Coordinates of C-alpha atoms and ligand atoms in Angstrom, one line a residue:
M235 CA 93.4 49.5 -170.9
S236 CA 90.0 50.5 -171.9
T237 CA 88.3 47.7 -173.9
V238 CA 86.7 48.0 -178.2
V239 CA 83.6 45.9 -178.6
K240 CA 81.7 47.0 -182.0
G241 CA 78.8 48.4 -181.5
D242 CA 75.5 47.5 -183.9
A243 CA 76.5 50.9 -186.1
G244 CA 79.2 49.1 -186.3
A245 CA 81.1 51.7 -184.4
A246 CA 83.9 50.4 -181.8
V247 CA 82.0 51.0 -178.2
I248 CA 84.7 51.9 -175.2
E249 CA 84.3 51.2 -171.9
H250 CA 86.2 53.4 -170.3
P251 CA 86.5 56.4 -172.0
L252 CA 87.8 58.7 -169.7
R253 CA 90.4 55.9 -168.4
A254 CA 91.1 54.9 -171.4
L255 CA 91.8 58.8 -172.2
W256 CA 92.8 59.4 -169.3
S257 CA 96.1 56.1 -170.3
R258 CA 96.3 57.9 -174.5
Q259 CA 97.4 62.0 -173.1
R260 CA 99.6 60.7 -171.5
R261 CA 101.7 63.4 -172.2
Y262 CA 99.5 66.4 -169.7
R263 CA 99.6 63.8 -166.9
G264 CA 102.7 66.6 -165.7
R265 CA 100.0 69.0 -166.5
F266 CA 97.6 67.8 -165.0
R267 CA 99.6 66.7 -161.5
A268 CA 100.1 70.7 -161.1
A269 CA 96.6 71.4 -161.7
V270 CA 95.2 69.5 -159.4
L271 CA 98.4 70.8 -157.1
A272 CA 97.0 74.6 -157.8
S273 CA 93.5 73.6 -157.3
T274 CA 94.2 72.3 -154.3
I275 CA 96.1 75.0 -152.4
N276 CA 93.3 76.9 -153.8
K277 CA 90.9 75.2 -151.8
I278 CA 92.8 74.9 -148.6
A279 CA 93.3 78.5 -148.5
D280 CA 89.2 79.0 -149.4
V281 CA 88.8 77.6 -146.4
A282 CA 91.1 78.9 -143.9
P283 CA 88.8 82.3 -144.0
E284 CA 86.3 80.2 -142.1
I285 CA 88.6 78.2 -140.0
L286 CA 90.0 82.1 -138.6
I287 CA 86.0 83.6 -137.7
G288 CA 86.2 80.5 -134.8
V289 CA 89.3 81.6 -134.2
A290 CA 88.3 85.6 -133.7
I291 CA 85.3 84.5 -131.9
D292 CA 87.2 82.8 -129.9
V293 CA 89.1 86.3 -129.6
V294 CA 87.4 87.7 -128.0
V295 CA 85.2 85.1 -126.3
R296 CA 88.1 83.7 -125.1
G297 CA 90.9 86.9 -124.4
Q298 CA 93.7 84.4 -122.4
D299 CA 92.8 80.9 -123.2
S300 CA 92.3 81.2 -126.8
W301 CA 93.5 79.0 -129.0
A302 CA 95.4 81.7 -131.0
A303 CA 96.7 82.9 -127.4
S304 CA 98.3 79.6 -127.0
L305 CA 99.9 79.1 -131.1
L306 CA 100.4 82.4 -132.0
G307 CA 102.2 83.2 -127.6
V308 CA 100.9 87.1 -127.9
E309 CA 98.6 88.0 -124.8
S310 CA 96.9 89.8 -125.9
R311 CA 93.3 90.1 -127.4
Y312 CA 94.3 93.0 -130.0
A313 CA 97.2 91.9 -130.8
Q314 CA 95.8 88.5 -131.5
L315 CA 93.5 89.7 -134.1
A316 CA 96.4 91.5 -135.8
W317 CA 97.5 88.3 -136.3
L318 CA 95.1 87.3 -137.5
A319 CA 93.6 89.9 -139.7
A320 CA 97.8 90.3 -141.0
I321 CA 97.6 85.7 -141.6
N322 CA 94.4 86.6 -143.4
V323 CA 95.8 88.5 -146.1
V324 CA 98.1 86.3 -146.2
V325 CA 95.7 83.1 -147.0
W326 CA 93.9 85.6 -149.1
I327 CA 97.3 86.7 -151.2
I328 CA 97.4 82.7 -151.3
E329 CA 94.3 81.6 -152.7
S330 CA 93.6 85.2 -155.5
L331 CA 96.7 83.5 -156.4
S332 CA 96.6 80.4 -156.7
E333 CA 92.5 80.5 -158.6
Y334 CA 94.7 82.1 -161.1
V335 CA 97.1 79.5 -161.6
A336 CA 94.3 76.5 -161.4
A337 CA 92.6 78.1 -163.6
V338 CA 95.3 79.1 -166.8
L339 CA 97.0 75.0 -166.1
W340 CA 93.2 73.8 -166.0
R341 CA 92.7 75.9 -169.4
G342 CA 95.1 75.1 -170.8
L343 CA 95.0 71.7 -170.3
S344 CA 91.4 70.5 -171.7
Q345 CA 92.3 73.5 -174.8
G346 CA 96.0 71.4 -175.2
V347 CA 93.9 67.6 -175.5
E348 CA 90.5 70.1 -176.9
H349 CA 93.4 70.3 -180.1
D350 CA 95.0 67.2 -179.8
L351 CA 92.3 65.4 -180.1
R352 CA 91.4 66.4 -182.9
V353 CA 94.2 66.6 -185.2
E354 CA 94.9 63.5 -184.5
A355 CA 91.3 62.3 -185.2
Y356 CA 90.3 64.1 -188.1
D357 CA 94.0 62.6 -189.3
H358 CA 93.0 59.2 -188.2
A359 CA 89.9 60.2 -190.3
Q360 CA 91.6 61.1 -193.0
H361 CA 94.0 57.8 -193.3
L362 CA 90.1 55.4 -192.9
D363 CA 89.4 53.9 -196.1
L364 CA 87.3 55.6 -198.7
G365 CA 84.5 52.9 -198.6
W366 CA 84.3 53.6 -194.2
H367 CA 83.5 58.1 -194.8
E368 CA 81.1 56.4 -197.8
A369 CA 79.3 53.8 -195.6
R370 CA 78.4 56.8 -193.5
P371 CA 76.9 60.2 -193.4
R372 CA 79.6 63.3 -193.3
G373 CA 78.1 65.3 -190.6
T374 CA 78.3 62.9 -187.9
T375 CA 81.8 62.8 -189.2
L376 CA 81.8 65.8 -188.7
A377 CA 80.3 65.9 -185.3
T378 CA 82.7 64.2 -183.2
L379 CA 85.4 66.4 -185.0
N380 CA 83.5 69.3 -183.4
D381 CA 80.9 69.1 -181.0
D382 CA 82.0 65.6 -179.0
V383 CA 85.4 67.3 -179.0
N384 CA 83.8 70.5 -178.2
Q385 CA 82.0 69.1 -174.8
L386 CA 84.8 66.8 -173.9
E387 CA 86.7 70.7 -173.3
R388 CA 84.3 72.1 -171.6
F389 CA 84.0 68.9 -169.7
L390 CA 87.9 69.6 -168.3
D391 CA 87.8 72.6 -167.9
I392 CA 84.9 73.3 -166.1
G393 CA 83.7 69.4 -165.0
V394 CA 87.0 68.4 -163.3
P395 CA 88.2 71.1 -161.1
A396 CA 84.6 71.0 -160.1
I397 CA 84.6 67.1 -158.8
L398 CA 88.1 68.3 -157.8
Q399 CA 86.9 71.5 -155.9
T400 CA 83.7 68.6 -154.1
I401 CA 86.0 66.2 -152.9
L402 CA 87.8 68.8 -151.5
N403 CA 85.3 70.4 -149.8
V404 CA 84.3 68.0 -148.3
L405 CA 87.5 66.6 -146.7
L406 CA 88.9 69.8 -145.8
V407 CA 85.8 69.9 -144.1
G408 CA 85.5 67.3 -142.7
L409 CA 89.1 67.0 -141.0
V410 CA 87.3 69.6 -139.4
F411 CA 85.2 68.3 -138.1
A412 CA 86.5 65.2 -136.6
A413 CA 89.0 67.5 -135.7
A414 CA 86.4 69.6 -133.4
S415 CA 83.1 66.3 -132.0
M416 CA 82.7 62.9 -134.0
Q417 CA 79.3 63.2 -132.8
L418 CA 78.6 65.8 -135.2
T419 CA 80.8 65.0 -138.1
L420 CA 78.7 62.1 -138.2
L421 CA 75.3 64.5 -138.0
A422 CA 76.8 66.6 -140.3
F423 CA 78.0 63.9 -142.6
L424 CA 75.1 62.7 -142.8
P425 CA 73.9 63.3 -146.4
I426 CA 76.3 62.7 -147.4
P427 CA 75.8 58.8 -148.8
L428 CA 72.8 60.4 -149.4
I429 CA 74.2 62.3 -152.2
I430 CA 76.1 59.8 -153.5
A431 CA 74.4 56.9 -153.4
G432 CA 71.8 58.9 -154.9
S433 CA 74.6 60.6 -157.5
L434 CA 75.2 56.9 -158.7
L435 CA 71.5 56.4 -158.5
F436 CA 71.5 59.7 -161.6
Q437 CA 74.3 58.9 -163.5
R438 CA 73.5 55.2 -164.6
R439 CA 70.3 57.3 -164.9
L440 CA 71.6 60.0 -167.1
E441 CA 74.4 57.7 -168.5
P442 CA 72.3 56.2 -171.2
L443 CA 70.3 59.4 -172.0
Y444 CA 73.7 60.6 -173.2
V445 CA 74.5 58.8 -175.2
R446 CA 71.0 59.3 -177.5
V447 CA 72.5 63.2 -176.6
R448 CA 75.6 62.8 -178.7
S449 CA 73.9 60.6 -181.4
A450 CA 70.8 62.8 -181.9
V451 CA 73.6 65.2 -182.7
A452 CA 75.5 63.2 -185.0
D453 CA 72.4 63.3 -186.6
L454 CA 71.9 66.5 -186.9
S455 CA 74.6 67.5 -188.2
G456 CA 74.7 64.4 -190.5
A457 CA 71.2 66.2 -192.2
L458 CA 72.1 70.0 -192.4
Q459 CA 75.7 69.3 -193.4
A460 CA 73.6 66.9 -196.1
N461 CA 71.2 69.3 -196.4
L462 CA 73.6 72.6 -197.4
A463 CA 75.1 70.4 -200.1
G464 CA 72.1 69.7 -201.9
I465 CA 70.3 72.8 -201.8
A466 CA 70.5 73.5 -205.0
T467 CA 67.7 70.1 -205.6
I468 CA 65.8 71.2 -202.6
K469 CA 65.2 74.3 -204.7
A470 CA 65.0 72.3 -207.4
F471 CA 62.5 69.9 -206.5
T472 CA 60.8 72.7 -204.2
A473 CA 61.3 70.7 -200.8
E474 CA 62.4 73.5 -198.8
E475 CA 58.5 73.3 -196.8
R476 CA 58.9 69.5 -196.8
E477 CA 63.0 69.5 -195.2
R478 CA 62.5 72.2 -192.5
E479 CA 60.1 70.4 -190.9
R480 CA 62.7 67.2 -192.2
I481 CA 64.7 68.8 -190.0
E482 CA 62.3 70.0 -187.7
Q483 CA 62.5 66.2 -186.9
V484 CA 65.4 66.2 -186.2
S485 CA 66.2 68.9 -184.1
G486 CA 63.0 68.0 -181.2
A487 CA 64.0 64.9 -181.3
Y488 CA 67.4 66.0 -180.7
R489 CA 65.5 68.5 -178.3
R490 CA 63.2 65.3 -176.7
A491 CA 66.9 63.5 -176.2
N492 CA 68.5 66.8 -174.3
E493 CA 65.6 67.8 -171.9
A494 CA 65.4 64.2 -171.4
A495 CA 68.2 64.3 -169.5
I496 CA 67.8 67.8 -168.2
R497 CA 65.0 66.6 -166.5
S498 CA 66.0 63.3 -164.8
S499 CA 69.2 65.6 -163.4
A500 CA 67.3 68.9 -162.6
A501 CA 65.5 66.4 -160.2
F502 CA 68.9 65.6 -158.3
V503 CA 69.3 69.3 -156.3
P504 CA 66.0 69.1 -155.0
L505 CA 67.6 65.5 -153.4
V506 CA 70.2 67.4 -152.5
R507 CA 69.3 70.2 -150.9
V508 CA 66.8 68.4 -148.2
A509 CA 69.5 66.1 -147.9
I510 CA 71.2 69.3 -146.9
L511 CA 69.5 71.0 -145.4
A512 CA 68.9 68.1 -142.7
G513 CA 72.8 68.3 -141.7
F514 CA 72.4 71.7 -141.7
T515 CA 69.8 71.9 -138.8
C516 CA 71.4 69.1 -137.3
T517 CA 74.5 71.1 -137.0
L518 CA 72.8 74.3 -135.8
L519 CA 70.8 72.3 -133.2
F520 CA 72.7 69.6 -131.5
G521 CA 75.8 72.0 -132.3
G522 CA 74.3 74.3 -130.1
W523 CA 73.1 72.7 -127.7
A524 CA 77.0 71.2 -127.6
A525 CA 78.0 75.2 -127.3
L526 CA 75.2 76.1 -124.1
N527 CA 76.5 72.3 -122.2
G528 CA 80.3 73.7 -122.8
T529 CA 80.4 70.2 -124.2
I530 CA 82.5 72.4 -127.7
E531 CA 82.6 76.0 -127.8
V532 CA 81.1 79.3 -129.0
G533 CA 84.4 79.5 -131.6
L534 CA 84.4 76.3 -132.7
Y535 CA 80.4 76.3 -132.8
S536 CA 80.6 79.4 -135.0
V537 CA 83.5 77.3 -137.2
L538 CA 80.9 74.1 -137.6
V539 CA 78.2 76.2 -138.3
F540 CA 80.2 77.8 -141.3
M541 CA 81.5 74.9 -142.7
T542 CA 78.2 73.0 -142.6
Q543 CA 77.4 75.2 -145.0
R544 CA 80.7 75.4 -147.2
L545 CA 80.0 72.2 -146.8
L546 CA 76.7 71.4 -147.9
W547 CA 75.4 74.2 -151.0
P548 CA 78.6 73.2 -153.0
L549 CA 76.7 69.7 -153.0
T550 CA 73.8 70.9 -154.7
D551 CA 76.4 71.5 -158.1
V552 CA 76.9 68.0 -157.8
A553 CA 74.0 67.7 -160.9
E554 CA 75.7 70.7 -162.7
V555 CA 79.1 68.5 -162.5
L556 CA 76.9 65.5 -162.7
D557 CA 75.8 66.5 -166.0
L558 CA 78.4 67.6 -167.6
Y559 CA 80.7 64.7 -166.6
Q560 CA 78.2 62.3 -168.4
R561 CA 78.0 64.2 -171.4
G562 CA 81.9 64.9 -172.0
R563 CA 81.5 60.3 -171.2
A564 CA 79.8 60.5 -174.3
S565 CA 82.1 62.6 -176.0
T566 CA 84.6 61.4 -175.7
A567 CA 83.6 57.4 -175.9
R568 CA 83.0 58.7 -179.8
I569 CA 85.8 59.8 -180.1
L570 CA 88.8 58.0 -179.1
G571 CA 85.7 55.2 -181.4
L572 CA 86.9 57.0 -184.1
L573 CA 90.2 56.6 -182.8
N574 CA 89.8 53.3 -182.9
E575 CA 88.7 53.0 -185.8
P576 CA 90.6 50.1 -187.5
I577 CA 92.4 51.5 -191.3
E578 CA 91.2 48.8 -193.3
V579 CA 93.2 49.4 -196.2
P580 CA 97.0 50.6 -195.0
Q581 CA 99.0 51.0 -197.3
G582 CA 101.9 48.5 -197.9
D583 CA 105.8 49.4 -197.1
R584 CA 107.2 48.5 -200.1
S585 CA 107.9 51.3 -203.2
L586 CA 108.8 51.1 -206.3
A587 CA 112.0 52.4 -208.2
K588 CA 111.7 55.6 -209.9
P589 CA 110.6 56.5 -212.2
V590 CA 108.0 54.0 -212.3
A591 CA 106.8 52.1 -215.5
G592 CA 103.6 52.2 -215.3
R593 CA 102.2 48.2 -216.3
V594 CA 99.3 47.3 -214.5
E595 CA 97.6 44.1 -214.7
I596 CA 94.5 42.8 -212.9
E597 CA 94.6 39.5 -211.9
Q598 CA 90.8 37.7 -211.3
V599 CA 89.1 40.6 -209.4
R600 CA 86.5 39.7 -207.6
A601 CA 84.9 43.4 -205.8
G602 CA 81.6 44.4 -203.3
Y603 CA 80.6 47.5 -202.2
A604 CA 79.8 46.4 -197.8
D605 CA 78.1 43.6 -196.9
G606 CA 76.5 43.6 -201.2
P607 CA 77.3 41.7 -204.5
D608 CA 79.8 41.1 -206.2
V609 CA 79.4 44.2 -208.2
L610 CA 83.1 42.5 -210.1
H611 CA 83.3 39.1 -210.8
G612 CA 86.9 37.2 -211.3
I613 CA 88.6 41.0 -214.0
D614 CA 91.8 39.8 -215.9
M615 CA 93.4 42.4 -217.8
V616 CA 97.0 43.7 -218.5
V617 CA 97.7 47.4 -219.6
P618 CA 100.7 47.4 -220.8
A619 CA 103.2 50.6 -219.8
G620 CA 102.8 53.8 -221.6
E621 CA 99.5 52.2 -223.2
T622 CA 96.4 53.5 -223.6
H623 CA 93.2 51.7 -222.2
A624 CA 89.9 52.2 -222.7
I625 CA 87.5 50.6 -220.8
V626 CA 83.6 51.1 -222.0
G627 CA 79.7 50.0 -220.8
S628 CA 76.3 50.7 -219.4
T629 CA 76.1 52.6 -216.9
G630 CA 76.4 50.1 -213.7
A631 CA 78.6 47.4 -215.3
G632 CA 81.7 48.8 -213.0
K633 CA 84.1 50.8 -214.7
S634 CA 84.2 53.1 -211.8
S635 CA 84.7 49.6 -209.5
L636 CA 87.8 49.2 -211.4
L637 CA 89.5 52.1 -211.1
R638 CA 89.1 52.5 -207.9
L639 CA 90.1 48.4 -207.4
I640 CA 93.4 50.4 -209.8
L641 CA 94.0 53.9 -206.5
R642 CA 93.4 50.7 -203.7
F643 CA 90.6 52.9 -203.1
D644 CA 88.8 49.7 -202.1
D645 CA 90.8 46.2 -201.8
P646 CA 89.3 43.5 -204.1
R647 CA 87.9 40.4 -202.5
G648 CA 89.6 38.0 -204.9
G649 CA 92.3 38.3 -207.2
R650 CA 94.9 40.7 -207.0
V651 CA 96.4 44.4 -209.3
L652 CA 99.4 44.5 -209.5
L653 CA 101.7 47.8 -210.0
D654 CA 104.4 47.4 -212.0
G655 CA 104.2 43.8 -210.4
V656 CA 104.1 43.9 -207.0
D657 CA 100.3 43.6 -206.1
V658 CA 99.0 47.0 -204.3
R659 CA 98.3 46.1 -201.6
D660 CA 102.6 45.4 -200.4
L661 CA 103.5 49.1 -201.5
D662 CA 102.7 52.4 -199.8
W663 CA 101.3 55.6 -200.7
D664 CA 103.9 57.3 -202.0
S665 CA 104.8 54.4 -204.5
L666 CA 101.3 53.5 -205.8
R667 CA 98.5 57.0 -204.9
G668 CA 102.3 59.1 -205.9
S669 CA 102.4 57.9 -209.5
M670 CA 98.4 58.1 -210.3
G671 CA 97.2 61.0 -211.6
Y672 CA 93.4 60.0 -211.2
V673 CA 90.9 62.5 -212.9
A674 CA 86.7 60.7 -210.3
Q675 CA 83.8 61.0 -211.8
D676 CA 83.2 63.6 -209.4
I677 CA 85.3 66.9 -209.4
Y678 CA 86.1 68.3 -205.7
L679 CA 87.4 71.3 -206.1
F680 CA 89.4 72.8 -203.3
A681 CA 88.8 76.3 -201.6
G682 CA 91.5 78.6 -202.9
T683 CA 92.9 80.2 -206.6
I684 CA 93.0 77.7 -209.9
A685 CA 96.9 77.7 -209.3
E686 CA 96.3 75.8 -206.2
N687 CA 93.7 73.8 -207.5
I688 CA 96.0 72.5 -210.9
A689 CA 99.3 72.4 -207.5
Y690 CA 97.8 70.4 -205.9
G691 CA 99.5 66.7 -206.2
R692 CA 102.8 68.9 -206.9
P693 CA 102.5 72.1 -204.8
N694 CA 106.0 73.1 -206.1
A695 CA 105.0 73.1 -209.8
T696 CA 105.9 76.3 -210.9
R697 CA 103.1 79.3 -212.4
E698 CA 105.0 77.9 -216.0
Q699 CA 103.9 74.8 -215.1
I700 CA 100.5 74.9 -214.3
I701 CA 100.3 77.3 -217.2
A702 CA 101.7 73.9 -219.3
A703 CA 99.4 71.9 -217.2
A704 CA 96.4 73.5 -218.2
R705 CA 96.7 74.2 -221.7
A706 CA 97.4 70.5 -221.9
A707 CA 93.6 70.1 -221.1
A708 CA 92.1 72.8 -222.5
A709 CA 91.7 74.7 -219.7
A710 CA 93.9 78.3 -220.1
D711 CA 91.4 79.7 -222.2
F712 CA 88.7 80.3 -220.1
I713 CA 90.7 80.8 -217.2
E714 CA 92.5 83.5 -218.9
V715 CA 89.6 85.2 -218.8
L716 CA 88.3 85.3 -215.4
P717 CA 89.6 88.0 -213.2
G718 CA 92.1 87.1 -211.5
A719 CA 93.3 84.8 -214.1
Y720 CA 94.8 82.4 -212.2
D721 CA 94.9 83.0 -209.1
A722 CA 90.4 83.6 -209.2
T723 CA 89.1 81.7 -205.9
V724 CA 87.4 79.1 -206.4
G725 CA 85.5 75.9 -204.7
E726 CA 83.1 77.4 -201.8
N727 CA 83.7 81.3 -201.6
G728 CA 84.2 81.3 -204.9
V729 CA 83.3 82.1 -209.2
T730 CA 81.0 79.2 -210.5
L731 CA 82.5 77.0 -212.7
S732 CA 80.9 74.9 -215.4
G733 CA 80.7 71.6 -215.5
G734 CA 83.2 71.6 -218.5
Q735 CA 86.1 74.1 -216.7
R736 CA 85.9 71.5 -213.5
Q737 CA 86.4 69.2 -215.3
R738 CA 88.9 70.8 -217.3
I739 CA 91.1 72.1 -214.4
A740 CA 90.5 68.2 -212.3
L741 CA 92.9 67.6 -215.9
A742 CA 94.8 70.2 -215.4
R743 CA 95.3 69.0 -212.1
A744 CA 96.2 64.7 -212.9
L745 CA 98.9 66.7 -215.6
L746 CA 101.3 68.9 -214.2
R747 CA 101.5 65.8 -211.7
E748 CA 103.8 64.1 -214.9
P749 CA 101.7 60.5 -213.2
A750 CA 102.3 56.9 -214.4
V751 CA 99.5 56.7 -214.9
L752 CA 96.6 58.6 -215.7
V753 CA 93.2 57.1 -214.7
L754 CA 90.2 58.7 -216.3
D755 CA 87.2 58.5 -215.0
E756 CA 84.6 60.3 -217.3
A757 CA 87.2 62.9 -217.2
T758 CA 85.6 65.2 -221.2
S759 CA 82.5 63.5 -220.2
A760 CA 81.0 66.9 -219.5
V761 CA 82.9 69.0 -222.6
D762 CA 81.3 70.4 -226.0
N763 CA 83.1 68.1 -229.1
E764 CA 86.1 70.1 -230.0
T765 CA 87.4 70.5 -226.7
E766 CA 87.3 67.2 -226.1
A767 CA 89.3 66.8 -229.7
A768 CA 91.8 69.2 -228.4
I769 CA 91.9 67.7 -225.6
Q770 CA 92.6 64.1 -226.9
K771 CA 95.7 65.5 -228.6
S772 CA 97.6 67.1 -225.8
L773 CA 96.0 63.9 -224.2
R774 CA 98.0 62.0 -226.6
R775 CA 101.3 63.2 -226.8
A776 CA 101.2 62.6 -222.8
G777 CA 100.0 59.2 -223.5
E778 CA 103.0 59.4 -224.8
R779 CA 105.6 59.2 -221.3
C780 CA 103.1 57.7 -219.7
T781 CA 100.5 54.5 -218.9
T782 CA 96.6 55.6 -219.8
I783 CA 93.3 54.0 -218.1
V784 CA 90.8 56.1 -219.2
V785 CA 86.7 55.3 -218.6
A786 CA 84.9 57.0 -221.0
H787 CA 81.1 56.5 -222.7
R788 CA 81.5 58.5 -225.4
L789 CA 83.1 56.5 -227.8
S790 CA 85.2 59.0 -230.0
T791 CA 87.2 59.3 -227.2
V792 CA 88.2 56.3 -226.9
R793 CA 88.8 55.1 -230.7
H794 CA 92.5 55.3 -231.0
A795 CA 93.4 53.2 -228.4
H796 CA 96.1 50.1 -228.0
R797 CA 93.1 48.3 -226.9
I798 CA 89.5 48.5 -225.8
W799 CA 88.1 46.3 -222.7
V800 CA 83.6 46.5 -223.0
L801 CA 82.5 45.6 -219.8
D802 CA 79.3 44.3 -218.7
G803 CA 77.3 42.9 -215.4
G804 CA 81.4 42.8 -213.6
R805 CA 82.7 40.5 -216.1
V806 CA 84.6 42.4 -219.4
T807 CA 83.2 40.6 -222.6
E808 CA 85.2 42.2 -225.4
A809 CA 87.9 43.5 -225.6
G810 CA 90.3 44.3 -228.9
T811 CA 91.2 47.2 -230.6
H812 CA 87.8 50.4 -232.0
D813 CA 88.7 48.5 -235.7
E814 CA 88.9 44.9 -234.7
L815 CA 85.7 45.3 -231.8
V816 CA 83.6 47.9 -234.7
A817 CA 85.0 44.4 -237.4
A818 CA 83.5 42.3 -234.2
G819 CA 79.8 43.2 -234.7
G820 CA 79.0 42.5 -231.0
S821 CA 77.8 45.5 -228.6
Y822 CA 80.6 47.3 -229.6
A823 CA 79.9 47.7 -233.1
A824 CA 75.5 48.5 -231.7
L825 CA 76.7 51.4 -229.2
W826 CA 79.3 52.6 -232.1
A827 CA 76.1 52.4 -235.1
V828 CA 74.5 54.0 -232.5
Q829 CA 77.2 57.2 -231.0
T830 CA 77.8 58.1 -234.7
G831 CA 74.8 57.3 -236.5
E832 CA 75.7 55.4 -239.0
P833 CA 73.0 52.3 -239.6
E834 CA 74.9 49.0 -237.4
P835 CA 75.9 46.1 -240.1
E836 CA 74.1 43.2 -238.0
R837 CA 70.8 45.0 -237.8
A838 CA 70.3 46.8 -241.0
S839 CA 71.1 43.9 -242.6
V840 CA 67.7 41.9 -240.3
Ligands
LIG1006 P1 80.4 51.7 -210.5 O1 79.9 52.9 -210.2 O2 81.4 50.8 -210.9 O3 79.6 51.7 -212.4 O4 79.2 50.3 -210.1 P2 79.5 52.0 -213.6 O5 80.1 51.6 -214.5 O6 81.0 54.1 -213.7 O7 78.8 53.0 -214.4 P3 78.9 54.8 -214.9 O8 78.7 54.6 -216.6 O9 79.7 55.6 -213.7 O10 77.3 55.3 -213.8 C1 78.2 49.5 -210.3 C2 78.1 48.9 -209.2 O11 78.4 48.9 -208.1 C3 76.9 48.8 -207.6 C4 76.4 50.2 -208.0 O12 75.1 49.9 -208.1 C5 76.7 49.5 -208.9 O13 75.7 48.1 -209.7 N1 78.3 50.9 -205.8 C6 78.7 51.9 -207.2 C7 77.4 50.1 -205.2 O14 76.9 49.7 -204.6 N2 78.4 51.3 -204.3 C8 78.9 52.1 -204.3 O15 79.2 52.8 -203.4 C9 79.6 52.3 -206.1
LIG1007 MG1 81.7 55.3 -213.4

């Protein structure tokens, strides 16, 4: 089992990533074993021709006394050679076939693991709470889902078969050597412990380097993603030069991390070569002497010389394989780290009886972000089912934070939030978020048509329902004149909509859901007064069916609410109807006076 420790960045660190991967991807084990088998057959067939060369030389040199003669029971040299040729053809066919099968199996295995892990990691990421996503650059998560998964695929496709080949090589060649002469085996294998020791040493040196490479990739991807998202701001502030330098720096850090890793892994190759040369020279010299003395046959000598070549030269690839291994390991650690991130806001298991009435209660709620101080200090609020309540207050007062708690994007630090009398922590997502229509303060439209965007929360809505929702959100008029109308594409690479138009599409999206609770965070802040009045009218109509909680700065938006809650510094300072609050002459009254341009009663008298 893998052990999970919390790293300094707060991300889970996996001790034995590849072992953890093995115990996790159970369904690929069968395919893995089949691939290992195919590679093994391939390797055996691959080594066989060298042995056949030796046997052929032996036939020519020793004739009737050759191994082939005793093995095949054929006396004529010509017939023996013909047999060898036939065997060679069979071996060649087996080699080619097994090579094909092995390639297909390894490729299929790596692609399958890549696909599964990517989808699984994405799904896990989307279930992680909003706070988790907000706490790190989006590009970092993107790098894991993209680059790291690709890196792992490369390792499985190229690295693992290469490791296997090397091991099989050593084993098979070792067997042939051992059968021939123990003394020569020792000589030829002399370099191997050296190479293994060197590999382990290098691996230890390389590991931190590749961890650094992977995190540099994540930084780079994060910076690029953030810059592309903020391209308008970069242009508006003519910050191109500065940003180019910044990206150059981040990219440079990636390059340096990679260079450091490559410098180390490249130094390994010459070391291996020296060791190989020693082994090869020993076989050449001492094997030759042994053949001259008649201790070993000429055929065997030639096999041994070929074999040493075959044994030792592929070991130069060990460095490259080690490189792939370390990269694969670092990437696997990041992917599994993401998969091991605990879901801090898991859904409950209670469901509400439908239709949900929509009574929202907030009891003594304290809340804050990450390790920061509280931004809400003991909020008490009741919104009876079917009523429209407004939350107003200066910027930063905690209005959006309060709405997030109702949708349970975060859990409160103290107190509780209830929907129809049930703590939202106990509800499943369908009962809780399924009964909500939410328009966030910053609107997000998906790449797709207007109709798809409006129907996002109710994918099987009919065209009539979509149009009705668009009408209610006062969006129908501008949609109808767009080229393609409801089928016009918006979002990334689509038509660009104005802020107010986007807001109205988001509002239509929320209304189409016919939610029990409509939660609007500055949903009409960007539309003109006239449009807002139209929206108000349809909202009041929709509001007859559902509970509405609306946050707004423009007080004309909220004056008809059943109750208005004034928030200041994370506390409710006033509450009541518009008329009550104006009459009370508190901060709401002051704000109302400013917005309507009427002299404030109190100050006017001063
Ligand atoms: P809010 O975002 O709840 O304020 O932030 P608000 O009332 O809706 O403000 P406007 O009207 O939209 O501008 C309340 C406090 O929580 C902090 C903010 O810094 C603010 O002081 N906050 C908000 C965080 O610390 N992290 C966040 O992700 C969001
Ligand atoms: Mg806000």
